[in-house]
Amino acid sequence: MVDYHAANNQSSTGGVQTYMEQENDWDRDLLLDPAWEKQQRKTFTAWCNSHLRKSGTQIENIEEDFRDGLKLMLLLEVISGERLAKPERGKMRVHKINNVNKALDFIASKGVKLVSIGAEEIVDGNAKMTLGMIWTIILRFAIQDISVEETSAKEGLLLWCQRKTAPYKNVNVQNFHISWKDGLAFNALIHRHRPDLIDYDSLRKDDPVTNLNNAFEVAEKHLDIPKMLDAEDIVGTLRPDEKAIMTYVSCFYHAFSGAQKAETAANRICKVLAVNQENEQMMEDYEKLASELLEWIRRTIPWLENRTQEKTVNDMQAKQEDFRDYRCVHKPPKVQEKCQLEISFNTLQTKLRLSNRPAFMPSEGRMVSDINGAWHSLEGAEKGYEEWILSEIRRLERLEHLAEKFHQKAAIHESWTDGKEAMLTQKDYETCTLSEVKALLRKHEAFESDLAAHQDRVEQIAAIAQELYSLSYADSASVNARCQKICDQWDSLGTLTQSRKESLERTEKQLESIDELYLEYAKRAAPFNNWMEGAMEDLQDMFIVHNIEEIQGLITAHEQFKSTLAEANKEREAIQAIQAEVQKIAQSNGIKLSGANPYTTITPESIDNKWEKAMDMVPLRDNALQDELNKQNSNDSLRAKFATQANTVGAYIQAKMEEIGRISIEMNGTLEDQLTNLKDYQTTILSYMPEINTLEGSHQLIQEALIFDNQYTSYTMEHLRVGWEQLLTTIARTINEVENQILTRDAKGISQEQLYEYRASFNHFDKKRSGQMVSEDFRALLISTGNSLGDSEFARIMSIVDPNGSGAVTFQAFIDFMSRETTDTDSADQVIASFKILAADKNFITADELRRELPPDQAEYCIARMAPYTGPDAIPGALDYMSFSTALYGESDL
């Protein structure tokens, strides 16, 4: 249906009132005639629904559905385009009366004099008053604005019908009742404007029902005019209801009114399409590049977030090498693509602003902010991945060291426990003499001493196994199994030891003292032997250090150990002297020895052999510690070299960033001069790239040497990489800003002097020298240029220069605003009106009409992008030009 808003706003209040007074003189009793009332009910209901459907609702019973006033107020808002007072949502009679009064007051405010129509009658469902009220609304909003040769309302509508149907036979429109009874007048109106819809010559005057149904069905299907009357009601009534016919005919009037010249419309469309074609190509290029970059980031982040643990240090170092290859080979081209993407986006937005097009909104997930967010996630993943690799290398090194230490201690312990269970379970004391039993008891006491000495080693083995398990050692299952076996055997040894001791003590009263020398030998030899075994373990123990201080601490501890060797050698000689004394006594007294000490298995030969082995290990330990000291000295040199280079590069990047910030707010020469200087400055910065590569080489040497800290500098390679990338991006963005200023200057005709003046004013109020200013500083800037600003006007300007509501205004947004206020622009409404002219006032357009009115390339451009028209009046090949025009400018322009 037709929008009456504009016509309603321009109508004459005096004319409305005069005509209303004439209409109020109708014989109201006739309104209750059953035939007329039926026609009015159907017509007025269909007319109301044709407008209410725009708000997604409708009425079924005209006197019932308007009783609460809600749909009545909604109807008035739809047909007037104005907002009424907020309705009351209560269900009491007083709420309904208040809502209806608000509607009647709105009607009266439009110059309509309501006679005998009160809110109480409408709320009570008075059919006579409800139909009269709807007729009053139809007169005011659908018929009053009709004007033909200084006649208006009813007379103007009648004159329009007479002129449009004059050429048709058997049609003589003299009124709005019997002149329409045969249906030919309705068909003639449609045929006059849309001859393609009706075969008028095939209609017969003596078949009014067929004529009326044909006209009503065509109007509903192709003209969006709902069926408001039944043909049988009109034919079966002596005199059809005048108001129902007038309401129906007014819909035809509004459907066919208005036209302009096609040539003007075609020219405007060509201009708009040419600009749009260029912008669409840039949008497609941006979308493609953004999609490819986001896809690369999407594929890369899962690789960087993969935390699959390896079993060896070599495997983790291979991952580290892959990560270094990614950093130096694969990522740098993507940094350039990201920079180019931001430049392309800014250039496109500038062109769209200059051509009064809506800002380009990339498809979901492809905004510059989305790309920056994805890039930030990528860099976060990089940092986490690098830290994880280094921590994993440390963890695996420690695991390998602990595993070696565990197996070494376990082997020593298992060697010691070999045969102990068999020894403890034998019953040799049952057949021994008293002296032999006493010897066995003393031997057992020596074994208990040895057992206690080995307790620490068992605890160390269990502690190492537990630590390997907590650090997720790959072969922790076999380690735990071996540890459990050792612990179970240790518990068994304790039980067996206690049992044998009890058995020997039962015969202790029968034993005599045994050879004290053997006993003394056993007691001193056991701890000394244990000390030698511990010393040999320490001399063979692996070590991992990360700095000079740690290796020097190990060297100091080793020197302290060597200082105790002289005292230990004295103890060894004393123990050997005991054995020598035994031999001397035996020889002196003719005692035949069995060849073994009954109290211990430690022989003088074993003590000497272990002592010689320990002495051979000391110089090997000296050499290993010295080699590690040399390695740490070399690592310290690598740290110092990297620190010197990093401090130089860091200072260079910081200085260049400050220079770029200062250049961006200064005005030296023309924009072209500034652009040339910036590009030269960019070339100078890029020439510094070899220094960055040299620093990367030093950093690689540090990583290969497994150096994880550096006390000589606060810079890390990660910080310097980010700083270098920010420096390259900042200079590229500054160049792009100057290029956009040149585009704005050339498109808007701004002189170089004006740009200087704009820049000087902007810099004056940019107190922080950041290239942006807050809203209060921007208000002061506008006032200084002669603008008198109220709060609402300033809010409007801020919505233009800061559409995202960030609270900051850039220089580019400022010069865009200063130039756009006086620039002539096109709008979506103008383009839609132009297409409507080319379409001969239809709601759609065909491919043939486009090819006839537009240049070939732009006609084909429209045909390829227009969606098929699906309205009720659609024909084969119909195209929807309204949604196409809306898409050119965006929804906000309509």
PDB file of N, CA, C and O in Angstrom, residues 35-36 52 77 146 190 239 266 377 390 429 489 495 654 791:
ATOM      1  N   ALA A  35     -27.027  -3.976   4.018  1.00  0.00           N
ATOM      2  CA  ALA A  35     -26.138  -4.158   2.852  1.00  0.00           C
ATOM      3  C   ALA A  35     -24.979  -3.190   2.918  1.00  0.00           C
ATOM      4  O   ALA A  35     -23.821  -3.546   2.663  1.00  0.00           O
ATOM      5  N   TRP A  36     -25.301  -1.911   3.227  1.00  0.00           N
ATOM      6  CA  TRP A  36     -24.226  -0.916   3.300  1.00  0.00           C
ATOM      7  C   TRP A  36     -23.268  -1.212   4.460  1.00  0.00           C
ATOM      8  O   TRP A  36     -22.063  -1.065   4.348  1.00  0.00           O
ATOM      9  N   LEU A  52      -2.035  -2.110   9.034  1.00  0.00           N
ATOM     10  CA  LEU A  52      -1.593  -2.780  10.259  1.00  0.00           C
ATOM     11  C   LEU A  52      -0.612  -3.907   9.976  1.00  0.00           C
ATOM     12  O   LEU A  52       0.226  -4.243  10.815  1.00  0.00           O
ATOM     13  N   GLU A  77      -0.406   5.565  14.099  1.00  0.00           N
ATOM     14  CA  GLU A  77       1.051   5.729  13.994  1.00  0.00           C
ATOM     15  C   GLU A  77       1.562   5.265  12.638  1.00  0.00           C
ATOM     16  O   GLU A  77       2.430   5.899  12.028  1.00  0.00           O
ATOM     17  N   ILE A 146      -5.827  14.199  -2.104  1.00  0.00           N
ATOM     18  CA  ILE A 146      -6.036  14.077  -3.553  1.00  0.00           C
ATOM     19  C   ILE A 146      -6.450  15.433  -4.104  1.00  0.00           C
ATOM     20  O   ILE A 146      -7.410  16.055  -3.638  1.00  0.00           O
ATOM     21  N   ILE A 190      -7.299   0.142 -14.049  1.00  0.00           N
ATOM     22  CA  ILE A 190      -6.106  -0.711 -14.069  1.00  0.00           C
ATOM     23  C   ILE A 190      -5.498  -0.749 -15.461  1.00  0.00           C
ATOM     24  O   ILE A 190      -4.281  -0.625 -15.647  1.00  0.00           O
ATOM     25  N   ARG A 239     -27.902   0.250  -4.573  1.00  0.00           N
ATOM     26  CA  ARG A 239     -26.974   1.391  -4.604  1.00  0.00           C
ATOM     27  C   ARG A 239     -25.808   1.056  -3.663  1.00  0.00           C
ATOM     28  O   ARG A 239     -25.948   1.105  -2.456  1.00  0.00           O
ATOM     29  N   ALA A 266      18.084   7.620 -15.014  1.00  0.00           N
ATOM     30  CA  ALA A 266      19.142   6.763 -15.537  1.00  0.00           C
ATOM     31  C   ALA A 266      20.520   7.356 -15.296  1.00  0.00           C
ATOM     32  O   ALA A 266      21.466   6.653 -14.939  1.00  0.00           O
ATOM     33  N   SER A 377      46.464 -13.124  19.562  1.00  0.00           N
ATOM     34  CA  SER A 377      46.399 -14.507  20.033  1.00  0.00           C
ATOM     35  C   SER A 377      47.571 -15.316  19.489  1.00  0.00           C
ATOM     36  O   SER A 377      48.147 -16.149  20.193  1.00  0.00           O
ATOM     37  N   LEU A 390      61.419 -24.402  26.182  1.00  0.00           N
ATOM     38  CA  LEU A 390      62.573 -24.254  27.068  1.00  0.00           C
ATOM     39  C   LEU A 390      62.358 -25.001  28.384  1.00  0.00           C
ATOM     40  O   LEU A 390      63.262 -25.657  28.900  1.00  0.00           O
ATOM     41  N   TYR A 429      73.824 -72.174  62.916  1.00  0.00           N
ATOM     42  CA  TYR A 429      74.130 -72.100  64.342  1.00  0.00           C
ATOM     43  C   TYR A 429      73.690 -73.347  65.108  1.00  0.00           C
ATOM     44  O   TYR A 429      74.117 -73.607  66.245  1.00  0.00           O
ATOM     45  N   GLN A 489      61.942 -56.057  49.141  1.00  0.00           N
ATOM     46  CA  GLN A 489      63.088 -56.852  49.581  1.00  0.00           C
ATOM     47  C   GLN A 489      63.675 -56.289  50.876  1.00  0.00           C
ATOM     48  O   GLN A 489      64.093 -57.033  51.770  1.00  0.00           O
ATOM     49  N   THR A 495      62.710 -58.147  58.396  1.00  0.00           N
ATOM     50  CA  THR A 495      62.021 -59.215  59.128  1.00  0.00           C
ATOM     51  C   THR A 495      62.945 -60.406  59.376  1.00  0.00           C
ATOM     52  O   THR A 495      63.012 -60.957  60.488  1.00  0.00           O
ATOM     53  N   GLN A 654      63.600   2.521  19.958  1.00  0.00           N
ATOM     54  CA  GLN A 654      62.906   3.502  20.788  1.00  0.00           C
ATOM     55  C   GLN A 654      63.069   4.908  20.217  1.00  0.00           C
ATOM     56  O   GLN A 654      62.117   5.693  20.159  1.00  0.00           O
ATOM     57  N   ASP A 791      24.415  21.207  22.691  1.00  0.00           N
ATOM     58  CA  ASP A 791      24.757  19.828  23.034  1.00  0.00           C
ATOM     59  C   ASP A 791      24.305  18.862  21.957  1.00  0.00           C
ATOM     60  O   ASP A 791      25.018  17.918  21.617  1.00  0.00           O
TER      61      ASP A 791
END
